[in-house]
XYZ file of C-alpha atoms in Angstrom:
140
model
C -3.589 -161.666 82.625
C -3.409 -157.912 82.425
C 0.220 -157.800 81.261
C -0.656 -159.610 78.018
C 1.274 -162.770 78.796
C -0.515 -166.078 78.909
C -1.109 -167.665 82.296
C -0.325 -171.347 82.581
C -3.673 -173.136 82.180
C -4.970 -174.954 85.251
C -4.441 -178.280 83.491
C -0.742 -177.423 83.290
C -0.534 -176.713 87.032
C 0.073 -180.388 87.856
C 2.560 -180.576 84.991
C 4.412 -177.566 86.371
C 4.481 -179.138 89.807
C 5.929 -182.372 88.532
C 8.134 -181.292 85.639
C 10.901 -178.816 85.138
C 10.512 -175.083 85.352
C 11.735 -174.429 81.820
C 8.838 -176.388 80.315
C 6.442 -174.213 82.284
C 8.140 -171.094 81.013
C 7.749 -172.436 77.474
C 4.117 -173.381 78.043
C 3.287 -169.793 78.931
C 5.511 -168.159 76.342
C 3.651 -165.582 74.303
C 5.808 -165.936 71.188
C 8.539 -167.840 69.409
C 11.254 -165.574 70.830
C 10.839 -167.234 74.232
C 11.059 -170.662 72.596
C 14.241 -169.658 70.768
C 15.764 -168.238 73.953
C 14.930 -171.358 75.955
C 16.417 -173.480 73.179
C 19.620 -171.396 73.198
C 19.796 -171.586 77.003
C 19.536 -175.376 76.970
C 22.082 -175.720 74.175
C 24.479 -173.484 76.113
C 23.922 -175.263 79.440
C 23.823 -178.843 78.203
C 27.033 -178.634 76.159
C 29.133 -177.886 79.244
C 31.040 -180.959 80.463
C 29.145 -183.055 82.995
C 25.730 -181.484 82.411
C 24.254 -183.651 79.662
C 22.800 -186.062 82.245
C 21.291 -183.364 84.469
C 17.526 -183.104 84.708
C 17.159 -179.977 82.511
C 19.241 -181.563 79.756
C 17.463 -184.908 79.895
C 14.147 -183.117 79.737
C 15.319 -180.910 76.879
C 16.324 -184.044 75.006
C 12.789 -185.386 75.484
C 11.272 -182.123 74.217
C 13.432 -182.332 71.094
C 12.440 -185.971 70.529
C 8.793 -185.060 71.073
C 8.948 -182.310 68.449
C 10.563 -184.689 65.964
C 8.216 -187.638 66.585
C 4.941 -185.893 67.353
C 5.082 -182.784 65.224
C 1.994 -180.610 65.026
C -0.550 -183.063 63.608
C -2.294 -186.215 64.750
C -0.450 -188.023 67.524
C 0.886 -191.316 66.216
C 1.410 -194.487 68.235
C 5.139 -193.628 68.356
C 4.256 -190.254 69.817
C 1.951 -191.763 72.433
C 4.627 -194.328 73.360
C 7.237 -191.575 73.765
C 4.874 -189.563 75.974
C 4.110 -192.637 78.108
C 7.809 -193.406 78.525
C 8.533 -189.841 79.592
C 5.597 -189.762 81.988
C 6.820 -193.009 83.573
C 10.363 -191.611 83.793
C 9.094 -188.472 85.527
C 7.049 -190.521 88.014
C 10.121 -192.572 88.864
C 12.311 -189.549 89.533
C 13.422 -189.874 93.123
C 14.470 -186.313 93.760
C 12.167 -183.808 92.109
C 13.506 -181.033 94.360
C 17.004 -181.659 93.000
C 15.675 -181.648 89.424
C 13.986 -178.315 90.019
C 17.097 -176.910 91.701
C 19.151 -177.880 88.639
C 16.655 -176.115 86.381
C 16.731 -173.009 88.560
C 20.534 -173.076 88.511
C 20.475 -173.202 84.698
C 18.021 -170.299 84.429
C 19.942 -168.234 86.997
C 23.251 -168.834 85.215
C 21.745 -167.956 81.817
C 20.158 -164.768 83.129
C 23.341 -163.764 84.987
C 25.127 -163.447 81.649
C 25.281 -159.719 80.789
C 23.934 -160.259 77.274
C 20.814 -161.982 78.651
C 20.064 -159.868 81.709
C 17.601 -157.429 80.098
C 15.750 -159.927 77.898
C 12.021 -160.567 78.243
C 12.862 -164.203 78.970
C 15.004 -163.319 81.995
C 12.594 -160.652 83.199
C 9.870 -163.311 83.101
C 12.148 -165.726 84.960
C 12.805 -163.200 87.731
C 9.063 -162.455 88.007
C 8.309 -166.171 88.239
C 10.927 -166.640 90.970
C 9.603 -163.655 92.912
C 6.109 -165.182 92.759
C 7.324 -168.397 94.377
C 7.246 -166.774 97.801
C 3.706 -165.466 97.279
C 2.199 -168.786 96.307
C 1.267 -167.888 92.710
C 3.062 -170.877 91.263
C 0.703 -171.424 88.352
C 1.347 -168.101 86.638
C 4.517 -166.647 85.217
């Protein structure tokens, strides 16, 4: 991409279609600042009463487990089992549109906070949302 940010690889397109928006934002993040912001957003959102069982929070929990179990090296049998379980869970989700709406609600609420409005993370989020109407779903 000309703006220096990484486009989501084609292999991630199916993942982005079937998983939550925040993972796609992380997959295309150009640096650790985006990861830290997404982490802070999830911690903020998921600690509010009644949200721990929402799709973004359940997925965030998986991401945290994945980091702990899989790390950066060779994928162990425990890692492969965790990935299989999550893949099966995602296939069984009955209402992907609701899951995605919950993720969008979380991102919108985070970026509506005055202290987050001008961050690169939220600018990227608004660009991604604007692209939804143009059909360029696989790039942020």
